[in-house]
Amino acid sequence: MSRFWSQRVHQLTPYVPGEQPKVDNLIKLNTNESPYPPSPKVLEAISAQVNDKLRLYPDPNSDALKQSLAHYYQLETNQVFVGNGSDEVLAHIFMGLLKQDKPILFPDITYSFYPVYCGLYDVEYQTVPLNEEFAIQPADYQIDNGGIIFPNPNAPTGRLLPLQAIEQILQGNPNSVVVVDEAYIDFGGESAAQLIHRYPNLLVVQTFSKSRALAGLRVGFALGHPDLIEALERVKNSFNSYPLDRLAVAGAVAAMEDESYFEASCDKIIATRNRLTEFLQQQGFQVIPSAANFVFASHPDKAAADIAQALRERAIIVRYFNKPRIDEYLRITIGTDAETDALCQALMEIL
Ligand code: PMP
């Protein structure tokens, strides 16, 4: 608190990111990063830039990356927006597309950055309860609104909403922008990007932080009708002309080009998720079916906070939540085989 702060800053309630420990000897299963390194081609592409090009500004439009994404998703480059992590892309969306004069809608249990952006950009919102099984119910989004946003799969539950249900929401809200935040879509879901040519109100957001193992590089993007993308470009050019640096563009393009590496990493993470789910169920956990690179699980006899604390004493970090309805759940990122073995061993000692 300071008398030099604006009223605006006094009123903000910032997002608190998951812990990023400063020591290396922990098994870090708390912020849904990939347990595997990025493609070796990413490192080659970044090194080439470091040697030669860092004294020059990057391309303000990140055209090389837009072309690569447009090609992959069979879209035009004016249907692609890129930003410094999907958090920044989301910030531009709240600023430029969701700031209407009616409340926007998102699930009551979801990515906790959404209400933070609402506070920053003065966006009114209303939360829509998930059902008993933590599923989004499309019929509940049939209320007057200034826009809709939800992750698919949802976070922190990992539950996937089928494309059919997304279409129901789109059809029921032809005058609202519907944002599908697909941070975790590559771990078993089907992207709504294929619906873009039929729904001018659909915006799909994705990130390189999870399935492409580049959380440290900060690259995210949005796909949608050129009108929606143009709004985001206007916000971006009023904020930061060069959000993506040269290393980020080169690394992200190389990651897109190494499709076989990408597919093999996703397959491996899905296989490990299935193995961990089975183990947790054998130990008595209730596990929400996950289409993400994490599982969301609760134990009938032991409090989530106590399990998390006991794991921490064994150098394993997972997430738990102090929020109604989910305070008995742990969210565990899928690690390598060795990390998963260590987790299973620790849980057997604790339970
Ligand atoms: N959306 C969701 C649902 C997330 O969980 C995250 C990661 N915390 C993000 C967006 C942001 O990811 P990034 O900024 O690393 O692209």
Tab-separated table of C-alpha atoms and ligand atoms in Angstrom:
chain	number	residue	atom	x	y	z
A	1	MET	CA	0.000	0.000	0.000
A	2	SER	CA	1.331	3.389	-0.914
A	3	ARG	CA	-0.019	6.886	-1.295
A	4	PHE	CA	1.678	6.891	-4.686
A	5	TRP	CA	-0.506	4.049	-5.969
A	6	SER	CA	-3.517	4.776	-8.140
A	7	GLN	CA	-6.979	3.849	-6.868
A	8	ARG	CA	-6.971	1.266	-9.668
A	9	VAL	CA	-3.894	-0.537	-8.342
A	10	HIS	CA	-5.280	-0.573	-4.787
A	11	GLN	CA	-8.322	-2.453	-6.078
A	12	LEU	CA	-6.512	-5.219	-7.986
A	13	THR	CA	-6.497	-8.804	-6.680
A	14	PRO	CA	-3.636	-10.361	-8.662
A	15	TYR	CA	-3.352	-14.003	-9.633
A	16	VAL	CA	-0.902	-16.028	-7.541
A	17	PRO	CA	0.979	-18.457	-9.819
A	18	GLY	CA	1.884	-21.961	-8.629
A	19	GLU	CA	5.146	-22.200	-6.737
A	20	GLN	CA	8.327	-22.283	-8.835
A	21	PRO	CA	10.869	-23.691	-6.362
A	22	LYS	CA	14.442	-22.438	-6.544
A	23	VAL	CA	15.981	-25.847	-5.915
A	24	ASP	CA	16.319	-28.605	-8.504
A	25	ASN	CA	16.009	-31.745	-6.418
A	26	LEU	CA	12.212	-31.598	-6.110
A	27	ILE	CA	9.703	-33.565	-8.160
A	28	LYS	CA	7.621	-30.719	-9.475
A	29	LEU	CA	4.065	-31.806	-10.259
A	30	ASN	CA	2.299	-28.535	-9.451
A	31	THR	CA	2.075	-26.309	-12.546
A	32	ASN	CA	1.309	-28.677	-15.438
A	33	GLU	CA	4.538	-28.215	-17.367
A	34	SER	CA	5.758	-30.989	-19.655
A	35	PRO	CA	8.063	-33.480	-17.927
A	36	TYR	CA	9.971	-33.812	-21.220
A	37	PRO	CA	12.293	-31.328	-22.907
A	38	PRO	CA	11.180	-29.505	-26.059
A	39	SER	CA	12.123	-30.950	-29.460
A	40	PRO	CA	15.903	-30.785	-30.111
A	41	LYS	CA	15.022	-28.784	-33.248
A	42	VAL	CA	13.743	-25.982	-30.978
A	43	LEU	CA	17.150	-25.694	-29.354
A	44	GLU	CA	18.899	-25.608	-32.757
A	45	ALA	CA	16.552	-22.878	-34.026
A	46	ILE	CA	17.032	-20.768	-30.909
A	47	SER	CA	20.841	-21.105	-31.018
A	48	ALA	CA	20.885	-19.872	-34.609
A	49	GLN	CA	19.069	-16.693	-33.530
A	50	VAL	CA	21.274	-16.126	-30.486
A	51	ASN	CA	24.422	-16.142	-32.586
A	52	ASP	CA	23.382	-13.666	-35.149
A	53	LYS	CA	20.176	-11.762	-34.688
A	54	LEU	CA	19.581	-10.551	-31.149
A	55	ARG	CA	20.722	-6.987	-31.817
A	56	LEU	CA	17.785	-6.579	-34.225
A	57	TYR	CA	14.143	-6.084	-33.271
A	58	PRO	CA	11.946	-9.072	-34.030
A	59	ASP	CA	9.202	-9.043	-36.689
A	60	PRO	CA	6.386	-7.133	-34.912
A	61	ASN	CA	3.799	-9.385	-36.574
A	62	SER	CA	5.540	-12.720	-35.910
A	63	ASP	CA	4.553	-13.704	-39.460
A	64	ALA	CA	6.666	-16.870	-39.568
A	65	LEU	CA	4.776	-18.265	-36.576
A	66	LYS	CA	1.376	-17.134	-37.855
A	67	GLN	CA	2.074	-18.898	-41.153
A	68	SER	CA	3.112	-22.061	-39.416
A	69	LEU	CA	-0.029	-22.087	-37.208
A	70	ALA	CA	-2.329	-21.172	-40.124
A	71	HIS	CA	-0.910	-24.086	-42.120
A	72	TYR	CA	-1.312	-26.536	-39.234
A	73	TYR	CA	-4.926	-25.554	-38.480
A	74	GLN	CA	-5.884	-25.007	-42.159
A	75	LEU	CA	-6.708	-21.329	-41.641
A	76	GLU	CA	-5.564	-18.024	-43.159
A	77	THR	CA	-2.891	-15.960	-41.379
A	78	ASN	CA	-5.475	-13.240	-40.610
A	79	GLN	CA	-7.266	-15.842	-38.486
A	80	VAL	CA	-4.247	-16.228	-36.182
A	81	PHE	CA	-3.121	-14.010	-33.294
A	82	VAL	CA	0.055	-14.688	-31.286
A	83	GLY	CA	1.124	-13.422	-27.888
A	84	ASN	CA	3.570	-13.734	-25.042
A	85	GLY	CA	2.018	-16.839	-23.486
A	86	SER	CA	-1.702	-17.535	-23.613
A	87	ASP	CA	-2.137	-15.476	-20.440
A	88	GLU	CA	-1.238	-12.393	-22.469
A	89	VAL	CA	-3.530	-13.478	-25.314
A	90	LEU	CA	-6.333	-13.898	-22.746
A	91	ALA	CA	-5.590	-10.428	-21.308
A	92	HIS	CA	-6.086	-8.936	-24.788
A	93	ILE	CA	-9.334	-10.894	-25.168
A	94	PHE	CA	-10.714	-9.545	-21.887
A	95	MET	CA	-9.630	-6.035	-22.877
A	96	GLY	CA	-10.885	-6.063	-26.464
A	97	LEU	CA	-13.601	-8.681	-26.901
A	98	LEU	CA	-15.187	-9.574	-23.576
A	99	LYS	CA	-15.556	-6.046	-22.284
A	100	GLN	CA	-19.259	-5.580	-23.092
A	101	ASP	CA	-22.028	-3.996	-21.027
A	102	LYS	CA	-23.422	-7.324	-19.793
A	103	PRO	CA	-21.761	-9.846	-17.471
A	104	ILE	CA	-19.598	-12.452	-19.146
A	105	LEU	CA	-20.018	-16.096	-18.110
A	106	PHE	CA	-17.523	-18.707	-16.993
A	107	PRO	CA	-17.746	-21.859	-14.837
A	108	ASP	CA	-17.632	-21.482	-11.043
A	109	ILE	CA	-14.690	-23.884	-10.938
A	110	THR	CA	-12.174	-22.867	-13.587
A	111	TYR	CA	-8.892	-21.120	-14.372
A	112	SER	CA	-8.519	-18.535	-11.624
A	113	PHE	CA	-6.962	-15.906	-13.888
A	114	TYR	CA	-10.365	-15.100	-15.467
A	115	PRO	CA	-11.735	-13.124	-12.498
A	116	VAL	CA	-8.357	-11.372	-12.192
A	117	TYR	CA	-8.622	-10.066	-15.768
A	118	CYS	CA	-12.214	-9.044	-15.067
A	119	GLY	CA	-10.889	-6.924	-12.196
A	120	LEU	CA	-8.110	-5.417	-14.313
A	121	TYR	CA	-10.330	-4.511	-17.252
A	122	ASP	CA	-13.588	-3.754	-15.399
A	123	VAL	CA	-15.436	-6.684	-16.961
A	124	GLU	CA	-18.550	-7.810	-15.076
A	125	TYR	CA	-18.938	-11.549	-14.717
A	126	GLN	CA	-21.288	-14.230	-13.509
A	127	THR	CA	-20.120	-17.755	-12.692
A	128	VAL	CA	-22.106	-20.776	-13.874
A	129	PRO	CA	-22.007	-23.847	-11.585
A	130	LEU	CA	-20.574	-27.098	-12.900
A	131	ASN	CA	-22.827	-30.108	-12.329
A	132	GLU	CA	-22.255	-32.791	-9.659
A	133	GLU	CA	-19.663	-34.537	-11.858
A	134	PHE	CA	-17.830	-31.256	-12.500
A	135	ALA	CA	-19.130	-31.114	-16.079
A	136	ILE	CA	-20.042	-27.904	-17.949
A	137	GLN	CA	-23.756	-27.966	-18.880
A	138	PRO	CA	-24.328	-26.141	-22.221
A	139	ALA	CA	-27.990	-25.400	-21.370
A	140	ASP	CA	-26.843	-23.297	-18.394
A	141	TYR	CA	-25.161	-20.852	-20.803
A	142	GLN	CA	-28.509	-19.812	-22.299
A	143	ILE	CA	-28.679	-16.600	-20.293
A	144	ASP	CA	-28.142	-13.067	-21.529
A	145	ASN	CA	-24.388	-12.418	-21.460
A	146	GLY	CA	-21.559	-10.256	-22.768
A	147	GLY	CA	-19.390	-13.230	-23.761
A	148	ILE	CA	-18.453	-16.717	-22.581
A	149	ILE	CA	-15.094	-18.256	-21.694
A	150	PHE	CA	-14.135	-21.704	-20.434
A	151	PRO	CA	-11.106	-23.974	-20.684
A	152	ASN	CA	-11.488	-27.249	-22.564
A	153	PRO	CA	-10.445	-29.523	-20.923
A	154	ASN	CA	-11.428	-27.479	-17.880
A	155	ALA	CA	-8.829	-26.560	-15.258
A	156	PRO	CA	-8.289	-27.743	-12.595
A	157	THR	CA	-10.704	-30.647	-13.181
A	158	GLY	CA	-9.292	-31.984	-16.479
A	159	ARG	CA	-12.820	-32.745	-17.728
A	160	LEU	CA	-13.379	-32.513	-21.481
A	161	LEU	CA	-16.460	-30.992	-23.091
A	162	PRO	CA	-17.260	-32.734	-26.418
A	163	LEU	CA	-17.321	-30.580	-29.576
A	164	GLN	CA	-21.047	-31.202	-29.923
A	165	ALA	CA	-21.662	-29.485	-26.567
A	166	ILE	CA	-19.428	-26.570	-27.611
A	167	GLU	CA	-21.536	-26.203	-30.761
A	168	GLN	CA	-24.642	-26.064	-28.588
A	169	ILE	CA	-23.142	-23.140	-26.652
A	170	LEU	CA	-22.100	-21.414	-29.905
A	171	GLN	CA	-25.515	-21.860	-31.502
A	172	GLY	CA	-27.313	-20.659	-28.382
A	173	ASN	CA	-25.177	-17.496	-28.239
A	174	PRO	CA	-24.787	-16.195	-31.812
A	175	ASN	CA	-24.265	-12.613	-30.583
A	176	SER	CA	-21.621	-13.403	-27.952
A	177	VAL	CA	-17.947	-14.158	-28.380
A	178	VAL	CA	-17.343	-17.695	-27.105
A	179	VAL	CA	-13.726	-18.274	-26.060
A	180	VAL	CA	-12.506	-21.861	-25.726
A	181	ASP	CA	-9.223	-21.912	-23.808
A	182	GLU	CA	-7.518	-25.075	-25.071
A	183	ALA	CA	-4.347	-24.989	-22.981
A	184	TYR	CA	-4.632	-28.775	-22.443
A	185	ILE	CA	-6.414	-29.898	-25.637
A	186	ASP	CA	-3.526	-31.949	-27.062
A	187	PHE	CA	-3.750	-34.593	-24.331
A	188	GLY	CA	-6.812	-36.373	-25.680
A	189	GLY	CA	-9.308	-33.722	-26.783
A	190	GLU	CA	-10.405	-32.560	-30.201
A	191	SER	CA	-9.752	-28.874	-30.954
A	192	ALA	CA	-12.676	-26.564	-31.649
A	193	ALA	CA	-10.421	-24.911	-34.284
A	194	GLN	CA	-12.201	-27.045	-36.911
A	195	LEU	CA	-15.460	-25.156	-36.120
A	196	ILE	CA	-14.032	-21.698	-36.840
A	197	HIS	CA	-15.219	-21.574	-40.470
A	198	ARG	CA	-18.810	-22.128	-39.278
A	199	TYR	CA	-18.938	-19.852	-36.215
A	200	PRO	CA	-17.714	-16.246	-36.540
A	201	ASN	CA	-18.219	-15.839	-32.764
A	202	LEU	CA	-15.728	-18.601	-31.818
A	203	LEU	CA	-12.227	-17.850	-30.565
A	204	VAL	CA	-9.894	-20.742	-29.713
A	205	VAL	CA	-6.867	-20.072	-27.479
A	206	GLN	CA	-3.873	-22.390	-27.182
A	207	THR	CA	-0.394	-22.379	-25.691
A	208	PHE	CA	3.083	-23.787	-26.323
A	209	SER	CA	3.531	-24.154	-22.538
A	210	LYS	CA	2.127	-27.659	-22.067
A	211	SER	CA	2.117	-30.126	-24.980
A	212	ARG	CA	5.031	-28.369	-26.712
A	213	ALA	CA	7.142	-28.145	-23.529
A	214	LEU	CA	7.921	-24.434	-23.908
A	215	ALA	CA	6.445	-22.829	-20.772
A	216	GLY	CA	9.728	-20.951	-20.283
A	217	LEU	CA	9.576	-19.389	-23.761
A	218	ARG	CA	6.102	-17.795	-23.291
A	219	VAL	CA	4.166	-18.344	-26.524
A	220	GLY	CA	0.386	-18.558	-26.901
A	221	PHE	CA	-2.072	-17.930	-29.719
A	222	ALA	CA	-5.705	-17.414	-30.656
A	223	LEU	CA	-7.568	-18.670	-33.744
A	224	GLY	CA	-10.832	-17.224	-35.028
A	225	HIS	CA	-12.679	-15.065	-37.537
A	226	PRO	CA	-10.536	-12.213	-38.976
A	227	ASP	CA	-12.804	-9.651	-37.248
A	228	LEU	CA	-12.015	-11.094	-33.819
A	229	ILE	CA	-8.317	-11.328	-34.641
A	230	GLU	CA	-8.263	-7.716	-35.816
A	231	ALA	CA	-9.622	-6.590	-32.425
A	232	LEU	CA	-6.770	-8.425	-30.707
A	233	GLU	CA	-4.202	-6.871	-33.069
A	234	ARG	CA	-5.541	-3.412	-32.201
A	235	VAL	CA	-5.159	-4.107	-28.491
A	236	LYS	CA	-1.688	-5.575	-29.019
A	237	ASN	CA	-0.499	-2.602	-31.056
A	238	SER	CA	-1.732	-0.271	-28.320
A	239	PHE	CA	0.209	-2.212	-25.700
A	240	ASN	CA	3.415	-3.859	-26.961
A	241	SER	CA	4.493	-3.862	-30.617
A	242	TYR	CA	6.941	-6.728	-30.125
A	243	PRO	CA	5.366	-9.253	-27.734
A	244	LEU	CA	7.248	-12.202	-29.193
A	245	ASP	CA	11.016	-11.988	-29.245
A	246	ARG	CA	13.182	-13.632	-31.897
A	247	LEU	CA	13.945	-16.683	-29.763
A	248	ALA	CA	10.246	-17.283	-29.084
A	249	VAL	CA	9.243	-17.123	-32.751
A	250	ALA	CA	12.130	-19.329	-33.911
A	251	GLY	CA	11.554	-21.861	-31.120
A	252	ALA	CA	7.798	-22.024	-31.606
A	253	VAL	CA	8.093	-22.466	-35.397
A	254	ALA	CA	10.599	-25.289	-34.900
A	255	ALA	CA	8.274	-26.939	-32.363
A	256	MET	CA	5.409	-26.840	-34.888
A	257	GLU	CA	7.643	-28.438	-37.526
A	258	ASP	CA	8.623	-31.433	-35.385
A	259	GLU	CA	5.264	-33.149	-35.446
A	260	SER	CA	6.502	-36.649	-34.685
A	261	TYR	CA	8.309	-35.486	-31.529
A	262	PHE	CA	5.157	-33.629	-30.438
A	263	GLU	CA	2.930	-36.642	-30.992
A	264	ALA	CA	5.304	-39.013	-29.206
A	265	SER	CA	5.480	-36.726	-26.122
A	266	CYS	CA	1.692	-36.354	-25.950
A	267	ASP	CA	1.205	-40.131	-26.337
A	268	LYS	CA	3.706	-40.797	-23.571
A	269	ILE	CA	2.015	-38.325	-21.196
A	270	ILE	CA	-1.410	-39.855	-21.918
A	271	ALA	CA	-0.069	-43.379	-21.247
A	272	THR	CA	1.458	-42.223	-17.939
A	273	ARG	CA	-1.787	-40.446	-17.010
A	274	ASN	CA	-3.694	-43.691	-17.546
A	275	ARG	CA	-1.211	-45.637	-15.426
A	276	LEU	CA	-1.354	-43.051	-12.604
A	277	THR	CA	-5.176	-42.947	-12.721
A	278	GLU	CA	-5.353	-46.714	-12.302
A	279	PHE	CA	-2.944	-46.620	-9.385
A	280	LEU	CA	-4.833	-43.803	-7.641
A	281	GLN	CA	-8.120	-45.652	-8.040
A	282	GLN	CA	-6.554	-48.777	-6.534
A	283	GLN	CA	-5.525	-46.646	-3.556
A	284	GLY	CA	-9.132	-45.532	-3.042
A	285	PHE	CA	-8.938	-42.123	-4.725
A	286	GLN	CA	-11.860	-40.785	-6.690
A	287	VAL	CA	-10.311	-39.561	-9.958
A	288	ILE	CA	-12.170	-37.226	-12.325
A	289	PRO	CA	-11.748	-38.525	-15.919
A	290	SER	CA	-8.941	-36.360	-17.321
A	291	ALA	CA	-8.175	-35.297	-20.887
A	292	ALA	CA	-5.312	-33.077	-19.661
A	293	ASN	CA	-1.691	-33.537	-18.525
A	294	PHE	CA	-2.827	-33.672	-14.895
A	295	VAL	CA	-5.304	-35.588	-12.771
A	296	PHE	CA	-7.775	-34.236	-10.229
A	297	ALA	CA	-8.351	-36.662	-7.394
A	298	SER	CA	-9.692	-36.852	-3.841
A	299	HIS	CA	-9.307	-39.467	-1.127
A	300	PRO	CA	-12.254	-40.362	1.151
A	301	ASP	CA	-10.112	-40.800	4.299
A	302	LYS	CA	-7.320	-38.276	4.064
A	303	ALA	CA	-7.456	-34.499	3.579
A	304	ALA	CA	-5.923	-33.175	0.372
A	305	ALA	CA	-3.868	-30.562	2.259
A	306	ASP	CA	-2.405	-33.299	4.504
A	307	ILE	CA	-1.512	-35.520	1.548
A	308	ALA	CA	0.092	-32.552	-0.222
A	309	GLN	CA	2.085	-31.719	2.924
A	310	ALA	CA	3.242	-35.331	3.356
A	311	LEU	CA	4.297	-35.456	-0.308
A	312	ARG	CA	6.196	-32.221	0.133
A	313	GLU	CA	8.132	-33.746	3.033
A	314	ARG	CA	9.171	-36.365	0.476
A	315	ALA	CA	10.248	-33.650	-2.029
A	316	ILE	CA	7.184	-33.943	-4.292
A	317	ILE	CA	5.047	-30.840	-4.939
A	318	VAL	CA	1.406	-31.057	-6.049
A	319	ARG	CA	-1.460	-28.515	-5.958
A	320	TYR	CA	-4.439	-28.374	-3.632
A	321	PHE	CA	-7.128	-25.709	-3.364
A	322	ASN	CA	-8.732	-23.698	-0.576
A	323	LYS	CA	-11.986	-23.268	-2.432
A	324	PRO	CA	-15.488	-24.622	-1.792
A	325	ARG	CA	-16.276	-27.945	-3.517
A	326	ILE	CA	-12.679	-28.615	-4.531
A	327	ASP	CA	-10.902	-28.309	-1.189
A	328	GLU	CA	-10.660	-32.095	-0.956
A	329	TYR	CA	-8.962	-32.455	-4.346
A	330	LEU	CA	-5.349	-32.720	-5.345
A	331	ARG	CA	-4.235	-31.701	-8.811
A	332	ILE	CA	-1.235	-33.719	-9.861
A	333	THR	CA	0.723	-32.955	-13.043
A	334	ILE	CA	1.771	-35.992	-15.077
A	335	GLY	CA	5.525	-36.493	-14.703
A	336	THR	CA	8.076	-38.862	-16.233
A	337	ASP	CA	7.870	-42.587	-15.491
A	338	ALA	CA	10.496	-42.253	-12.751
A	339	GLU	CA	8.674	-39.287	-11.161
A	340	THR	CA	5.387	-41.189	-11.291
A	341	ASP	CA	7.011	-44.223	-9.647
A	342	ALA	CA	8.348	-41.978	-6.865
A	343	LEU	CA	4.910	-40.411	-6.422
A	344	CYS	CA	3.198	-43.808	-6.208
A	345	GLN	CA	5.790	-45.037	-3.694
A	346	ALA	CA	5.314	-41.904	-1.551
A	347	LEU	CA	1.512	-42.216	-1.651
A	348	MET	CA	1.724	-45.849	-0.511
A	349	GLU	CA	3.739	-44.691	2.509
A	350	ILE	CA	1.344	-41.838	3.299
A	351	LEU	CA	-2.055	-43.543	2.968
B	1	PMP	N1	-5.255	-21.278	-19.639
B	1	PMP	C1	-5.301	-22.256	-18.738
B	1	PMP	C2	-6.569	-23.004	-18.546
B	1	PMP	C3	-4.156	-22.580	-17.987
B	1	PMP	O1	-4.197	-23.528	-17.052
B	1	PMP	C4	-2.959	-21.874	-18.223
B	1	PMP	C5	-1.692	-22.220	-17.479
B	1	PMP	N2	-1.661	-21.892	-16.156
B	1	PMP	C6	-2.974	-20.839	-19.160
B	1	PMP	C7	-4.130	-20.581	-19.871
B	1	PMP	C8	-1.778	-19.959	-19.392
B	1	PMP	O2	-0.711	-20.594	-19.971
B	1	PMP	P1	0.491	-19.801	-20.631
B	1	PMP	O3	0.369	-18.354	-20.265
B	1	PMP	O4	1.710	-20.434	-20.110
B	1	PMP	O5	0.330	-19.992	-22.117
